[in-house]
Every structure is written in C-alpha cells, then in structure tokens.
Amino acid sequence: MWWYYPYYPPLFDAYHFYLAFYSWTYLWFYYVLMAYYMEMFRATLDLWRKYLESLVKGGS
C-alpha cells in the first residue's frame, strides 16, 4: 500500500551514488590520497633522474 512506501526494499537504487561518492569525507580522502600519490610519483621521478645523472657522470 502507498503508506508503506518508506519501508519498501530498495529495488533500483541501493544507495545514492552522488551522495556516496561526492560527500565531504570522500572528497577529502580523495584529495589527500591524490596529493600523496602525486608527491610520491614526483619523488620517484626525481630519484630516477638523479640516478641517471650519476650514471652519466660516472661514465664520462
């Protein structure tokens, strides 16, 4: 019946995608983790560049 509406099982949308993946906590963790991964990528490239420069310096 129509007055049972709030107690129906979620047939089509089990959770609200926008609310689940664009909440403040999700966006904060996404921002922090992306900043961390970008920094680790930059540090890795920097170490790789220094290693290659040391190889070139040692070879010449």
Coordinates of C-alpha atoms in Angstrom, one line a residue:
M1 CA 0.0 0.0 0.0
W2 CA 1.1 3.6 -0.5
W3 CA 1.7 4.3 3.2
Y4 CA 4.3 1.5 3.3
Y5 CA 6.5 3.5 0.8
P6 CA 9.4 4.3 3.1
Y7 CA 9.7 0.7 4.2
Y8 CA 10.0 -0.8 0.7
P9 CA 13.3 -2.5 0.0
P10 CA 15.5 -0.5 -2.4
L11 CA 14.6 -2.2 -5.7
F12 CA 16.5 0.0 -8.2
D13 CA 19.0 2.3 -6.3
A14 CA 20.6 0.7 -3.2
Y15 CA 22.5 3.8 -2.4
H16 CA 22.7 7.3 -3.7
F17 CA 25.7 7.4 -6.0
Y18 CA 26.2 11.1 -5.8
L19 CA 25.9 11.3 -2.0
A20 CA 28.1 8.3 -1.6
F21 CA 31.0 9.3 -3.8
Y22 CA 30.7 13.1 -3.6
S23 CA 30.4 13.5 0.1
W24 CA 32.9 15.8 2.0
T25 CA 34.7 12.8 3.6
Y26 CA 35.1 11.0 0.2
L27 CA 36.3 14.2 -1.5
W28 CA 38.7 14.9 1.4
F29 CA 40.2 11.5 1.3
Y30 CA 40.4 11.6 -2.5
Y31 CA 42.2 14.9 -2.4
V32 CA 44.7 13.8 0.3
L33 CA 45.5 10.5 -1.4
M34 CA 45.9 12.0 -4.8
A35 CA 48.2 14.6 -3.3
Y36 CA 50.2 11.8 -1.7
Y37 CA 50.4 9.7 -4.8
M38 CA 51.4 12.7 -6.9
E39 CA 54.1 13.6 -4.4
M40 CA 55.4 10.0 -4.4
F41 CA 55.4 10.0 -8.2
R42 CA 57.4 13.3 -8.2
A43 CA 59.9 11.9 -5.7
T44 CA 60.3 8.7 -7.7
L45 CA 61.0 10.7 -10.9
D46 CA 63.4 12.9 -9.0
L47 CA 65.3 9.9 -7.7
W48 CA 65.3 8.2 -11.1
R49 CA 66.7 11.4 -12.7
K50 CA 69.4 11.7 -10.0
Y51 CA 70.4 8.1 -10.6
L52 CA 70.6 8.5 -14.4
E53 CA 72.7 11.7 -13.9
S54 CA 75.0 9.8 -11.6
L55 CA 75.4 7.1 -14.3
V56 CA 76.2 9.7 -16.9
K57 CA 78.6 11.5 -14.6
G58 CA 80.3 8.2 -13.8
G59 CA 80.6 7.1 -17.4
S60 CA 82.2 10.3 -18.7

